[in-house]
Structures are given as structure tokens and as C-alpha cells.
CSV table of C-alpha atoms and ligand atoms in Angstrom, one decimal:
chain,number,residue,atom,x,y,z
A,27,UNK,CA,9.8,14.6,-181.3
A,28,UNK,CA,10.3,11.8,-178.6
A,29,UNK,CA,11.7,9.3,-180.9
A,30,UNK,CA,12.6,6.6,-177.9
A,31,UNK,CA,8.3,6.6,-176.8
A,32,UNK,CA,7.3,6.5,-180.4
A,33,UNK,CA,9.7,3.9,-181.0
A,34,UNK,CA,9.0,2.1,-178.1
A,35,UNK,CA,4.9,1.9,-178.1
A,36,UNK,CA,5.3,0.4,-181.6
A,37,UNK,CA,8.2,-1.5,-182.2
A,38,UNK,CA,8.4,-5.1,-180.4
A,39,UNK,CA,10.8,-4.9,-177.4
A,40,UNK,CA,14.2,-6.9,-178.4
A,41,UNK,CA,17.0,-4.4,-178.7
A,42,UNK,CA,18.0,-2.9,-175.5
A,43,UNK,CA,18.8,0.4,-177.3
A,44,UNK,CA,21.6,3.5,-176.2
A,45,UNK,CA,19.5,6.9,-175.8
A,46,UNK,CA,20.6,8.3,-179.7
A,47,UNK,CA,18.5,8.8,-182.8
A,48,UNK,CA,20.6,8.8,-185.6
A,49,UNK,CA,19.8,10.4,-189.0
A,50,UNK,CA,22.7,10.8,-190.9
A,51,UNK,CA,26.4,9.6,-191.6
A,52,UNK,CA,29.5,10.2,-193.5
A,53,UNK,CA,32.6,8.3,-193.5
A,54,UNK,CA,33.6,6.9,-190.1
A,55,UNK,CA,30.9,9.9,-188.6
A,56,UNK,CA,27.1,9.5,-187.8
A,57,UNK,CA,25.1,12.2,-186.8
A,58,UNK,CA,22.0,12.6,-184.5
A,59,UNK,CA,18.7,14.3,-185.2
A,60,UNK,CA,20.5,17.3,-182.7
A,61,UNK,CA,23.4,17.6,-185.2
A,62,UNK,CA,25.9,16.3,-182.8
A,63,UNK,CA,28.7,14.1,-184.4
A,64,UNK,CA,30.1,10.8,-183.1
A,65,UNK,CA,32.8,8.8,-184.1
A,66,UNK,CA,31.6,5.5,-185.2
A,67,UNK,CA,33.2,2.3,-184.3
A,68,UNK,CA,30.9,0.0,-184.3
A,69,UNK,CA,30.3,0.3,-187.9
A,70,UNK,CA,26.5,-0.9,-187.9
A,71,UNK,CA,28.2,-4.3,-186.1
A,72,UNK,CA,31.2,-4.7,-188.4
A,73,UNK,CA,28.4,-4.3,-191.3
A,74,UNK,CA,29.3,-0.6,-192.7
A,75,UNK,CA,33.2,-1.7,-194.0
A,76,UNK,CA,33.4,1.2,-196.3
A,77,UNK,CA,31.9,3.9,-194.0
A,78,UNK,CA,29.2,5.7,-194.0
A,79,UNK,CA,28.0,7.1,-197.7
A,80,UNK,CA,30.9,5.8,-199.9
A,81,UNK,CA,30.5,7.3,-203.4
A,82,UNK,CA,31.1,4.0,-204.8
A,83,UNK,CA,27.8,2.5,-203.1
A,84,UNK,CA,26.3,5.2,-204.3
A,85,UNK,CA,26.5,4.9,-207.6
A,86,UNK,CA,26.1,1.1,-208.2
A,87,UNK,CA,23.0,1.9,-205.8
A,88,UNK,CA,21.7,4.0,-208.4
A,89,UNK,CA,22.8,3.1,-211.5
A,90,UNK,CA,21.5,-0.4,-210.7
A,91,UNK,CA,17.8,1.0,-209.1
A,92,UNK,CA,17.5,2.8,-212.3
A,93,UNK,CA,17.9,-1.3,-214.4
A,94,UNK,CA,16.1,-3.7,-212.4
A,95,UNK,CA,15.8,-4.0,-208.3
A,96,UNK,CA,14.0,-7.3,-207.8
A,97,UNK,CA,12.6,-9.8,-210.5
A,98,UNK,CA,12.8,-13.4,-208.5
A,99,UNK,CA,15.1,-16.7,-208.7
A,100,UNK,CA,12.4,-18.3,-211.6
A,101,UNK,CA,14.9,-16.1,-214.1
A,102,UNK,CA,18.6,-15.3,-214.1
A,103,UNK,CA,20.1,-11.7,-213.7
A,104,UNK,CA,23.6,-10.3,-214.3
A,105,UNK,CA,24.5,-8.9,-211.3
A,106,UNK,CA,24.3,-12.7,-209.7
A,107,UNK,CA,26.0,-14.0,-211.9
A,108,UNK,CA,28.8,-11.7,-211.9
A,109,UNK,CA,29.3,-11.4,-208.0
A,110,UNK,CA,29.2,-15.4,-207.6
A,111,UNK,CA,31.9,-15.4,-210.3
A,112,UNK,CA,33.8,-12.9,-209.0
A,113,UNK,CA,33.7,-14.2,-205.2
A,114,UNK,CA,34.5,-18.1,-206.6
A,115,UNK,CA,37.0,-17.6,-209.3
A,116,UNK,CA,39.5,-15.1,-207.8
A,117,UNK,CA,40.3,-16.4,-204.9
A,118,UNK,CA,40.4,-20.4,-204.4
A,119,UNK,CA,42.9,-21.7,-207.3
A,120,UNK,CA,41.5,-24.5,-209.1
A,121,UNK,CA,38.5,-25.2,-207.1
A,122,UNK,CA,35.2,-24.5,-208.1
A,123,UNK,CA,32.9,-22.8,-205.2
A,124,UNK,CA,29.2,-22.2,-205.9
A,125,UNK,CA,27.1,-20.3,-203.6
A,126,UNK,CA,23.6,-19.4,-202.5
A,127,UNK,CA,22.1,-15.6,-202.2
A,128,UNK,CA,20.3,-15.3,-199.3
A,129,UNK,CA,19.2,-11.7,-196.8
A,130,UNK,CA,21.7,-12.2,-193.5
A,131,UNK,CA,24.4,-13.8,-191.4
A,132,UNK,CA,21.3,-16.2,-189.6
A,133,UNK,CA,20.0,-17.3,-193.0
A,134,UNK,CA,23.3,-17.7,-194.9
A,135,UNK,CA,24.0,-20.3,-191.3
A,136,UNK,CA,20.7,-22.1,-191.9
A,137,UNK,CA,21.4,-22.8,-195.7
A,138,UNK,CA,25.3,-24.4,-193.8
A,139,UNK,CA,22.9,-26.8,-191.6
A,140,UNK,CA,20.6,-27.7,-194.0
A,141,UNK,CA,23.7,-28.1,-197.1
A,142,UNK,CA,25.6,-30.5,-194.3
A,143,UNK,CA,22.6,-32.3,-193.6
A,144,UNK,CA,21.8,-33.1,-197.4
A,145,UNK,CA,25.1,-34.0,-198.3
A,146,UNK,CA,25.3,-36.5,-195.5
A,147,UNK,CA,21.7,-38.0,-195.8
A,148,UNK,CA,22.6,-38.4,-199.5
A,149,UNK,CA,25.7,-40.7,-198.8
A,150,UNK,CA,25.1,-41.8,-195.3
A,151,UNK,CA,22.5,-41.0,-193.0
A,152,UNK,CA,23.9,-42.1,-189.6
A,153,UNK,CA,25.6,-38.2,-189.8
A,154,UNK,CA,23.7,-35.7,-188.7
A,155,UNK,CA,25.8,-34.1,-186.1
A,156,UNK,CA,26.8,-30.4,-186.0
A,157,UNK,CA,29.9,-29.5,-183.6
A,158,UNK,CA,29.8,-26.2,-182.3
A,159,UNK,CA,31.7,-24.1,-179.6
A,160,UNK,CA,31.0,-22.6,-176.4
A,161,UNK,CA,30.8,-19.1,-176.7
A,162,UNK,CA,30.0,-19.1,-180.7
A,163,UNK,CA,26.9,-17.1,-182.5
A,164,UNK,CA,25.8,-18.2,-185.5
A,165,UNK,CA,22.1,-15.9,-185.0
A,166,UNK,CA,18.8,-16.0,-184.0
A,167,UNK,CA,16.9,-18.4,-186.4
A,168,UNK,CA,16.2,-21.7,-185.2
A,169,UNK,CA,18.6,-23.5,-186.9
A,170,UNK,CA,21.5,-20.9,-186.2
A,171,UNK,CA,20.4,-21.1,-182.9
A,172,UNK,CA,20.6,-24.4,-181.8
A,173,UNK,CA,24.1,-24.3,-183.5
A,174,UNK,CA,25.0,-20.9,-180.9
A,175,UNK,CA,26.4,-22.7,-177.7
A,176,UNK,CA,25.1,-20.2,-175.5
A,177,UNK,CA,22.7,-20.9,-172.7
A,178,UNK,CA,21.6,-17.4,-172.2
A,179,UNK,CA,20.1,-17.2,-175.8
A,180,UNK,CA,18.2,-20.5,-176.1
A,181,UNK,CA,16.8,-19.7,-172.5
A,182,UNK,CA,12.9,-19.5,-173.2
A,183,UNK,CA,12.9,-21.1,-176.4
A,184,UNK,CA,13.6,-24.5,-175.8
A,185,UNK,CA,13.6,-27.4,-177.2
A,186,UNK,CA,16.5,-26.5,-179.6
A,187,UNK,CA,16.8,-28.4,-182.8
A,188,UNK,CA,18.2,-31.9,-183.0
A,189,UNK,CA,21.6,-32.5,-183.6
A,190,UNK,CA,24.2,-29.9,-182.1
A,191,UNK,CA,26.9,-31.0,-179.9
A,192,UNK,CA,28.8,-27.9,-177.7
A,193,UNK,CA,32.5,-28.1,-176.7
A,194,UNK,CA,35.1,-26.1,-175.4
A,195,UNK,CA,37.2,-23.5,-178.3
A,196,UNK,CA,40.1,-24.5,-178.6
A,197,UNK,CA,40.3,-27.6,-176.3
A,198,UNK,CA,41.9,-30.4,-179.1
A,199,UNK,CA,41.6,-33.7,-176.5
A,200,UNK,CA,37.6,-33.1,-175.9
A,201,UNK,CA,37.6,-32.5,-179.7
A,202,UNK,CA,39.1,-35.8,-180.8
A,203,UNK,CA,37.3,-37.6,-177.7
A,204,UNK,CA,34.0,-36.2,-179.1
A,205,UNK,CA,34.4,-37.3,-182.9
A,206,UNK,CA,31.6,-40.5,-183.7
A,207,UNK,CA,30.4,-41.9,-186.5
A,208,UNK,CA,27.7,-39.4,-186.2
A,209,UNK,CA,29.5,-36.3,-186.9
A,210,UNK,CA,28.5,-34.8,-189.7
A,211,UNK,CA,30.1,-31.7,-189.6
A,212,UNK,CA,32.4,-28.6,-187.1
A,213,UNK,CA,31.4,-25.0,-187.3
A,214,UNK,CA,32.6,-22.3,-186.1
A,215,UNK,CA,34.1,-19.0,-185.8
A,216,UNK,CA,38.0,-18.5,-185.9
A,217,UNK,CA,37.7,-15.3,-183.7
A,218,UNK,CA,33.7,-16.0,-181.5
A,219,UNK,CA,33.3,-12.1,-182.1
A,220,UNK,CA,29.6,-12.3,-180.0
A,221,UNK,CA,31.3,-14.4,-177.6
A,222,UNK,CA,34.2,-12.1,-176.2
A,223,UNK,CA,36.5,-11.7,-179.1
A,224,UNK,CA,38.0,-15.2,-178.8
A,225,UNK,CA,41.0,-15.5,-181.3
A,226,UNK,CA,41.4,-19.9,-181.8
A,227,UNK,CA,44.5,-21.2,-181.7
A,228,UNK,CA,46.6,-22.3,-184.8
A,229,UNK,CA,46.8,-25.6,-183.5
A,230,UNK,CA,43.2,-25.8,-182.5
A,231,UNK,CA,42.8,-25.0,-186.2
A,232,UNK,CA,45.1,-27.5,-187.7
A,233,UNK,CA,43.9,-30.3,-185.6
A,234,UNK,CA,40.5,-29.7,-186.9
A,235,UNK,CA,41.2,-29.7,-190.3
A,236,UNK,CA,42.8,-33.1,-190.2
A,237,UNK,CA,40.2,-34.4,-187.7
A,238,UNK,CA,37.6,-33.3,-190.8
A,239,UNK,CA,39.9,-34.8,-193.9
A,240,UNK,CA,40.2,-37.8,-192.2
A,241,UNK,CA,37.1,-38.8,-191.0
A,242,UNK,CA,34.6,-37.2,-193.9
A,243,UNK,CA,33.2,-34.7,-191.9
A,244,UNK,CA,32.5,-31.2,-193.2
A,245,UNK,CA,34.6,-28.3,-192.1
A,246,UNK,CA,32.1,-25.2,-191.8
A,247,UNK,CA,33.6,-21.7,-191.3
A,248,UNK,CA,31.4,-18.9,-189.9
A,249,UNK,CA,33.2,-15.9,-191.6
A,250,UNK,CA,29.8,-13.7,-191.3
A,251,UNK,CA,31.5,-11.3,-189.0
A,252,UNK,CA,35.3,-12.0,-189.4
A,253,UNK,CA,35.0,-12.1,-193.0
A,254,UNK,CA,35.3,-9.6,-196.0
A,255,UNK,CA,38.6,-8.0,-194.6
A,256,UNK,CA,37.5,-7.3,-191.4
A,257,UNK,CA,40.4,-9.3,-190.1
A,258,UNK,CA,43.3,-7.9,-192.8
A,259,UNK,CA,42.8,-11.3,-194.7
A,260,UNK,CA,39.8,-11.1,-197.4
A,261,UNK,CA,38.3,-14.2,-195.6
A,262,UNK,CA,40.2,-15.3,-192.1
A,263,UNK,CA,40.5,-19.0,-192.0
A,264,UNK,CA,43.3,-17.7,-194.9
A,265,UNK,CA,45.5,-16.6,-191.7
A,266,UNK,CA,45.8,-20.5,-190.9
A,267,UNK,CA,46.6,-21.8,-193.9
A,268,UNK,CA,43.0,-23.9,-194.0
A,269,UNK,CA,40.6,-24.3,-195.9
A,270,UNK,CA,36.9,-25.3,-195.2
A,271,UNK,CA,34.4,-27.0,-197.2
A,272,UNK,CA,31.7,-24.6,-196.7
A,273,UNK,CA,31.4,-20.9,-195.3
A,274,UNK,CA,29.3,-18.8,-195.2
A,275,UNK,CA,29.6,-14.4,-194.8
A,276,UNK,CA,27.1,-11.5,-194.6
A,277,UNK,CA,27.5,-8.2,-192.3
A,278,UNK,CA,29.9,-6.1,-194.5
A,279,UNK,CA,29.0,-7.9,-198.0
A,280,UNK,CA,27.0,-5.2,-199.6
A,281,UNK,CA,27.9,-2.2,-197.1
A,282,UNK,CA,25.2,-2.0,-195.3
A,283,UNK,CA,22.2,-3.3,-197.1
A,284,UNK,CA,20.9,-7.0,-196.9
A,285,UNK,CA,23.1,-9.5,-197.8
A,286,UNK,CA,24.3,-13.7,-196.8
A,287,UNK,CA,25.9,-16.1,-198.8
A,288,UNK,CA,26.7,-19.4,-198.2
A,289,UNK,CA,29.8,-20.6,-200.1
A,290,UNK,CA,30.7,-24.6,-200.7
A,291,UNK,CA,33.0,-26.3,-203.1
A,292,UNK,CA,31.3,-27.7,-205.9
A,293,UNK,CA,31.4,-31.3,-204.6
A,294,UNK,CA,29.6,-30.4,-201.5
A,295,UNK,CA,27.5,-27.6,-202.9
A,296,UNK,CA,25.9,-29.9,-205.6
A,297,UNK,CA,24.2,-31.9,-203.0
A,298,UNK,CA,21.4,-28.9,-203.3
A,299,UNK,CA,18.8,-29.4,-206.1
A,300,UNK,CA,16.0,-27.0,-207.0
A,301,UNK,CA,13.0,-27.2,-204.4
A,302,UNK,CA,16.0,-28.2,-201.5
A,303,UNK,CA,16.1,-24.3,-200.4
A,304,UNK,CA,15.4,-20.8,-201.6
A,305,UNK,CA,15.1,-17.2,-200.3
A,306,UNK,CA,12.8,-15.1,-202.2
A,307,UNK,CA,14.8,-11.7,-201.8
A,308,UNK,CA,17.9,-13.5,-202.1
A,309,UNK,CA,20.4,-12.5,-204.7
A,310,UNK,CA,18.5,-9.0,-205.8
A,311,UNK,CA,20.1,-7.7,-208.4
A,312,UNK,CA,20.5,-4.4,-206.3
A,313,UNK,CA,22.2,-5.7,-203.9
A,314,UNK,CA,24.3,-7.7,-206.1
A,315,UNK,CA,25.3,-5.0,-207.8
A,316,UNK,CA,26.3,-3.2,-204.6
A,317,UNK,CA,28.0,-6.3,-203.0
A,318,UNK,CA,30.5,-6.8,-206.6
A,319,UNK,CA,31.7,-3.1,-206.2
A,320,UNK,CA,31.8,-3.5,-202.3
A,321,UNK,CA,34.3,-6.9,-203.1
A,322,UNK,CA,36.4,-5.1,-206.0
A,323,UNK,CA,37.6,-2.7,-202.9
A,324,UNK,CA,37.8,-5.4,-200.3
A,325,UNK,CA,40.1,-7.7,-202.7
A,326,UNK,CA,42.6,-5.1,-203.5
A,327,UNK,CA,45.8,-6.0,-202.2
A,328,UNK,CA,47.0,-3.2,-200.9
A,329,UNK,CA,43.5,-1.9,-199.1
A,330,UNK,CA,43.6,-5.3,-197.4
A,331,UNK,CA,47.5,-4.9,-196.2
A,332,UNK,CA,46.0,-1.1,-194.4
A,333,UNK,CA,43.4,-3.1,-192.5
A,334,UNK,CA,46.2,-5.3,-190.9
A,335,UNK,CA,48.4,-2.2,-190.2
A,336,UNK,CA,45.7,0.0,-188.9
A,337,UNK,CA,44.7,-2.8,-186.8
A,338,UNK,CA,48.1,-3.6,-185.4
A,339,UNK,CA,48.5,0.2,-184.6
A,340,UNK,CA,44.9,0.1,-183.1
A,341,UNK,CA,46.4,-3.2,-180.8
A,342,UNK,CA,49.4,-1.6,-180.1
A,343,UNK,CA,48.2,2.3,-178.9
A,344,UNK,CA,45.6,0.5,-176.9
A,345,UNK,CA,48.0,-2.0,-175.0
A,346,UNK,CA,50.2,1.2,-174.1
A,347,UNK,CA,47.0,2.4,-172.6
A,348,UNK,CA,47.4,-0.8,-169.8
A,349,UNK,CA,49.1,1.5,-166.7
A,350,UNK,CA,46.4,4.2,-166.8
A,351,UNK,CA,43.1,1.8,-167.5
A,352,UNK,CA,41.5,-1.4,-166.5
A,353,UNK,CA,42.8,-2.9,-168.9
A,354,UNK,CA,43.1,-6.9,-168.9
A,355,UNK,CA,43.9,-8.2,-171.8
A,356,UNK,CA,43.6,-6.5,-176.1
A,357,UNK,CA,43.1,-9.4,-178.5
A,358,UNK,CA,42.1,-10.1,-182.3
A,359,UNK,CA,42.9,-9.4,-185.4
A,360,UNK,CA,42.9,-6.6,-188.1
A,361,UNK,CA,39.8,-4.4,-187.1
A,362,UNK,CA,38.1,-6.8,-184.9
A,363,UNK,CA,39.4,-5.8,-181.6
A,364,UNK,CA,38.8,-7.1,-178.1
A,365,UNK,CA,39.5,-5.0,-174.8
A,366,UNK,CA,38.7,-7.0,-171.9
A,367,UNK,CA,38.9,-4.9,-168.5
A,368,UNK,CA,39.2,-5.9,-165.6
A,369,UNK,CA,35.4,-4.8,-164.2
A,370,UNK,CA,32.1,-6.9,-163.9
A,371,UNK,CA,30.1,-4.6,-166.5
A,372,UNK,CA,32.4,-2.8,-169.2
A,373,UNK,CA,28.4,-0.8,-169.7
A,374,UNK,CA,29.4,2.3,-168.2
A,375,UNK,CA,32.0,2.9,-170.6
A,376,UNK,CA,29.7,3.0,-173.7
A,377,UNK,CA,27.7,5.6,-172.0
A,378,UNK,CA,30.5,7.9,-171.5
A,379,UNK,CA,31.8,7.1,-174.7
A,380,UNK,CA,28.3,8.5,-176.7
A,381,UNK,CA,29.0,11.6,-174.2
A,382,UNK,CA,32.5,11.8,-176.1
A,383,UNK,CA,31.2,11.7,-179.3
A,384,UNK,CA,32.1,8.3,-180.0
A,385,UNK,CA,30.4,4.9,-180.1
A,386,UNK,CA,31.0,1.6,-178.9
A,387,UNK,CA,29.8,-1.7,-178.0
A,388,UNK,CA,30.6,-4.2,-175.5
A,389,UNK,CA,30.3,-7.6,-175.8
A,390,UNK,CA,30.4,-10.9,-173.0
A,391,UNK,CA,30.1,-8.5,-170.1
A,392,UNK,CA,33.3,-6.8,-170.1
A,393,UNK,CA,35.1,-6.8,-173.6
A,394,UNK,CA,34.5,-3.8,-175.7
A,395,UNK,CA,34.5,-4.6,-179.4
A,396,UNK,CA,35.8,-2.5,-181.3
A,397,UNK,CA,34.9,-3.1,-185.1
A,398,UNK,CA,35.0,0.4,-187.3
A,399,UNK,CA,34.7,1.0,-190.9
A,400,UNK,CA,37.7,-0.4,-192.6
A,401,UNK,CA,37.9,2.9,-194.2
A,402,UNK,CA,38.9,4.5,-190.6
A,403,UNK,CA,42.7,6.9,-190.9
A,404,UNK,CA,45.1,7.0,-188.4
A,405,UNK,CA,44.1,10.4,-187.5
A,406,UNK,CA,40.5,8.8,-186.4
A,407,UNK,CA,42.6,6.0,-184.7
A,408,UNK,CA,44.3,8.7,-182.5
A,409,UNK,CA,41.0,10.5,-181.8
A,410,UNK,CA,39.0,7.0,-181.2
A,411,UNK,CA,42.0,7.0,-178.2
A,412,UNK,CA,41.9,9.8,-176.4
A,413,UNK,CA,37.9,9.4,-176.0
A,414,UNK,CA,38.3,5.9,-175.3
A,415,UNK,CA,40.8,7.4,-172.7
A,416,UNK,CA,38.3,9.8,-171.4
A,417,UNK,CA,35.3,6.9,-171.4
A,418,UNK,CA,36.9,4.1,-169.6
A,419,UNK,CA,39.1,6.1,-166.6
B,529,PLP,N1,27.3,-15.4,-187.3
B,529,PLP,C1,28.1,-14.5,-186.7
B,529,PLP,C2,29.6,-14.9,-186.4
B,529,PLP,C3,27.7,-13.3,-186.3
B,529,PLP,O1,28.5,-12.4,-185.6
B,529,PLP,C4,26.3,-12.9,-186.5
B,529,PLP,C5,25.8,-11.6,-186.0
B,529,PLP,O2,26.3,-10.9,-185.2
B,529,PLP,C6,25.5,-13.9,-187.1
B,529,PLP,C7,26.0,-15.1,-187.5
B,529,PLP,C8,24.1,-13.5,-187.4
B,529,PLP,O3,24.0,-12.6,-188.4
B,529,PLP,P1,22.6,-11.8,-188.7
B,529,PLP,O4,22.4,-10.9,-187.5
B,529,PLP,O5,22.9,-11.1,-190.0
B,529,PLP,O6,21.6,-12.9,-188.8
């Protein structure tokens, strides 16, 4: 069967997509419709944390499916309940976080833009301004659009929404030159994974955090790809020692089925009010169910201390691999790795590598990103290298 023609005379033309059909997968392995295997690190784009399969998604799949899949937001269900009080209790002390269910990492952004613009127009409506970075993605929605400072995406879509200004990661003096009374709010990511795999700097960080205390403006982290462990850290502003006033997460949440939330402390998050915003398939109790059992693994302590030491051997047998590749520069944190080489168009290599047997992604032209199940063993770590070896010479 020729999947790519079938595929291609009925399904709108937005992905540009690698020659593979794949039908099956099991831990850090998917497999095509010819049975061949590949080694997968790009984890359904740093969505598929647990692998491919897991038993434990599994079972909460099923034992859930067989309760109560969808109902609406008119009624309350338990597995809501006990995945926002899991995700708000455990992990931020004394404060009280509330959050709102919706379907992906673009929609969990909008409900951000829309919560900052509330809480502002409800004390003071000269702020409406959104801050955002060069090189971020926030998604493909309006809203999450306009916030993504990059010109290639808006191209052909234009006029963006109202109310963004775009300035250079990790430049502090433009920052502080750019705050007005206007400023509602800064966004962004503390590694721009889209954008090249841009780690921000501690002091970058800091500076923003007092810029935000002290002049009211909301502090919005965008921890849809660099949260939920992926960094070693459950959520990865906790590296810095920061906290923000509103996040917002999706990709890995519910291993690999639908799933964004939108997290603000409770002084910020009650600025919402029934009829402000909704998402009809937000929340499900499937997917709840899914996402608590998905978090229970991601919390423990000693699964999150792997990531970081799987991730600094990753770093480390990569940057030994300098004198024989094109190698530039390896950056990131955890399992969100950068390789930026020293070529025009890194594209080539993810060709060879699905000749290898293994998959990968580049990102910004020339970075590879490497993002695999957090599951992934050393052993797959040494296999991932010697077919990155063989893909990028
Ligand atoms: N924010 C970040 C940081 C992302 O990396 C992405 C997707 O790659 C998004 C938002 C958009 O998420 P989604 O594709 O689920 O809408």
C-alpha cells in the first residue's frame, strides 16, 4: 500500500514528513509497516516520556475507558480533581496553584495570554503587553502565535495579534530599557527548544524575576516542552531557583495522548470566572487518569536524578565525539539536547540516521535535537552513538 500518496491526496499539506510509516512501538523502539526497527529519539517531540507502550499507561488507559471517557466541564469527575491536586499540592510549599485542562501546548499558551490579560484589565488596564523572545515557540494558534518571535512562522498570516513585544534571550539592558507601564507580563522558555536549543542564562533569569516583582508584571514560564522531567528537574524554572506566576506544560503530560494545562497561583488564577474560557475536551477523565499515573513516575526522586545523569552522559559522549564530526557546540539540559554543527543544513543527517535505524530531528537549520523517552538505558545511549556516528560523518 503507498501510504505517502494516500496520505498525501487527503491530508492538508503542513508537515513536511520523513519517507517512514510507522505502525507500532515499544519502549525506546518504533517499528514500520516493513518490520524494520528504529531507535527513537525524538520521542513523538519530547511527548512519549515513558516510551513507547508502558504497562502503566496501559492500564490506567483501560481501567479508566472501562469508568467514564468523556462527560463535559457542566459536572465534576475524579480523575480532575485528583491530577490538579496532585500537580498543586506536592510540589509549591504553601502556595495554592489552580489550573485549567485544556488539549495541547498552543492551547494551554492561549489560556496564559488571555489569564494575563484578565488579571490586568481587572486592576489596571493600561497593561496589556506580552514580552517574548526571539527565537521562542509558543505554537500555532493565534494567540500563541503572535507571542512566537519568529518571522518565518507569522509570514502569510499577518496581522498578528495586538500586544507582543520581541527582544533578544538573554540580553538584560534591552530588557530593562524595554519595561513601560504597559507591560503586562514576560514569557518564555528557559531552554527555546524550537528555536535551536537555547539554554538562558542564570542571570538573564534572575534579572527577570526581579524586573517582574518589582514592577507587577506577571512572570509566565513556557514549560510545554522543557517540563515534566524532560530537563532532570520535574519543571525547569526549578534549576534557577525562580518561580513564575503562571506556567503552563503539555507534550509529555499524559504520555502521548492529548493533554495542556495552564498552572497560576491562586491570586492570579482567580481572575478567571465561569464563561471567561473553557475547552470542551479539556480535563477528560481518560486522560486525567493517564496524566496522574504519568506524574506519580515523573515526581519520583530518584527517576528524576536518572534523567539528569543520563543526560550528562548523553552531553559528555557526544562532546568526545567533537575531533571526528562537525561538531560546533552540545548544549541543554537533562534529555533536551542540542548539537549544533558546523554545516548550513544539519537535514542530511536525519536521512542517514532513519537508514541507521534511528530517528532524529533537527531544529533552527543546523542543531539536531535530541529529546528521547526518559525511559532510554545507557545501553540505548551507546547504540543512539555509534549511529549518530555513522549518520553525521
Ligand atoms: N510551546 C513550546 C515550548 C513548544 O515546544 C511547543 C511545541 O513544540 C508548543 C508550545 C506548542 O505545543 P502544541 O504543538 O502542543 O500546540
Amino acid at each position: 500500500m503507498d501510504y505517502k500518496k494516500i496520505s498525501e491526496k487527503y491530508i492538508m499539506n503542513t508537515y513536511k514528513r520523513y519517507p517512514l510509516t510507522l505502525v507500532r512501538g515499544q519502549g525506546s523502539y518504533v517499528y514500520d509497516e516493513k518490520g524494520n526497527e528504529y531507535l527513537d529519539f525524538i520521542a513523538g517531540i519530547a511527548v512519549c516520556s515513558l516510551g513507547h507502550a508502558p504497562a502503566l499507561i496501559l492500564e490506567a488507559l483501560k481501567k479508566q475507558a472501562e469508568k467514564l471517557i468523556h462527560t463535559s466541564n457542566l459536572f465534576y469527575t475524579v480523575p480532575q480533581i485528583e491530577l490538579a491536586e496532585f500537580l498543586s499540592t506536592k510540589f509549591f510549599g504553601k502556595e495554592v496553584w489552580k489550573l485549567f485542562y485544556c488539549n495541547s501546548g498552543a492551547e494551554a499558551n492561549e489560556a496564559a495570554i488571555k489569564l494575563v490579560r484578565k488579571f490586568h484589565s481587572d486592576a489596571n488596564k493600561k497593561r496589556y503587553e506580552i514580552i517574548t523572545f526571539f527565537n521562542s515557540f509558543h505554537g500555532r494558534t493565534y494567540g500563541a502565535l503572535s507571542a512566537t518571535a519568529q518571522e518565518k512562522f507569522h509570514k502569510g498570516f499577518e496581522p498578528m495579534l495586538e500586544g507582543f513585544k520581541y527582544l533578544p534571550y538573554n540580553d538584560v539592558d534591552v530588557l530593562r530599557a524595554s519595561i513601560t507601564e504597559n507591560t503586562a507580563a514576560i514569557m518564555l522558555e528557559t531552554i527555546q527548544a524550537e528555536g535551536g536549543v537555547n539554554v538562558a542564562n542564570k542571570d538573564f533569569l534572575n534579572a527577570i524575576s526581579e524586573i517582574c516583582k518589582q514592577n507587577n508584571i506577571l512572570l509566565v514560564f513556557d514549560e510545554v516542552q522543557t517540563g515534566l522531567g524532560r530537563t532532570g528537574k520535574l519543571f525547569s524554572f526549578q534549576h534557577y531557583g525562580i518561580e513564575p506566576d503562571i506556567f503552563t506544560i503539555a507534550k509529555g503530560v499524559a504520555g502521548g495522548l492529548p493533554m495542556g494545562i495552564m498552572m497560576a497561583k491562586r491570586s492570579v488564577a482567580d481572575a478567571f470566572v465561569p464563561g471567561n474560557h473553557a475547552s470542551t475536551f479539556g480535563g477528560t477523565p481518560l486522560v486525567c487518569a493517564v496524566a496522574l499515573e504519568v506524574l506519580k513516575k515523573i515526581t519520583d526522586a530518584e527517576f528524576l536524578a536518572e534523567i539528569e545523569k543520563k543526560g550528562n552522559y548523553l552531553i559528555s559522549r557526544l562532546t568526545e565525539l567533537k575531533n571526528e564530526l562537525p561538531i560546533k557546540n552540545v548544549r541543554g539540559k537533562g534529555l533536551l539536547i542540542g548539537v549544533e554543527l558546523d554545516v548550513k543544513d544539519a537535514s542530511y543527517i536525519v536521512t542517514n540516521a532513519i537508514n541507521q535505524g534511528l530517528l532524529i530531528n533537527v531544529t533552527a537549520g543546523n542543531v539536531v535535537r535530541l529529546v528521547p523517552p526518559l525511559t532510554i538505558d545507557y545501553n540505548e545511549i551507546d547504540e543512539f552513538i555509534e549511529k549518530f556516528k555513522r549518520s553525521a560523518k
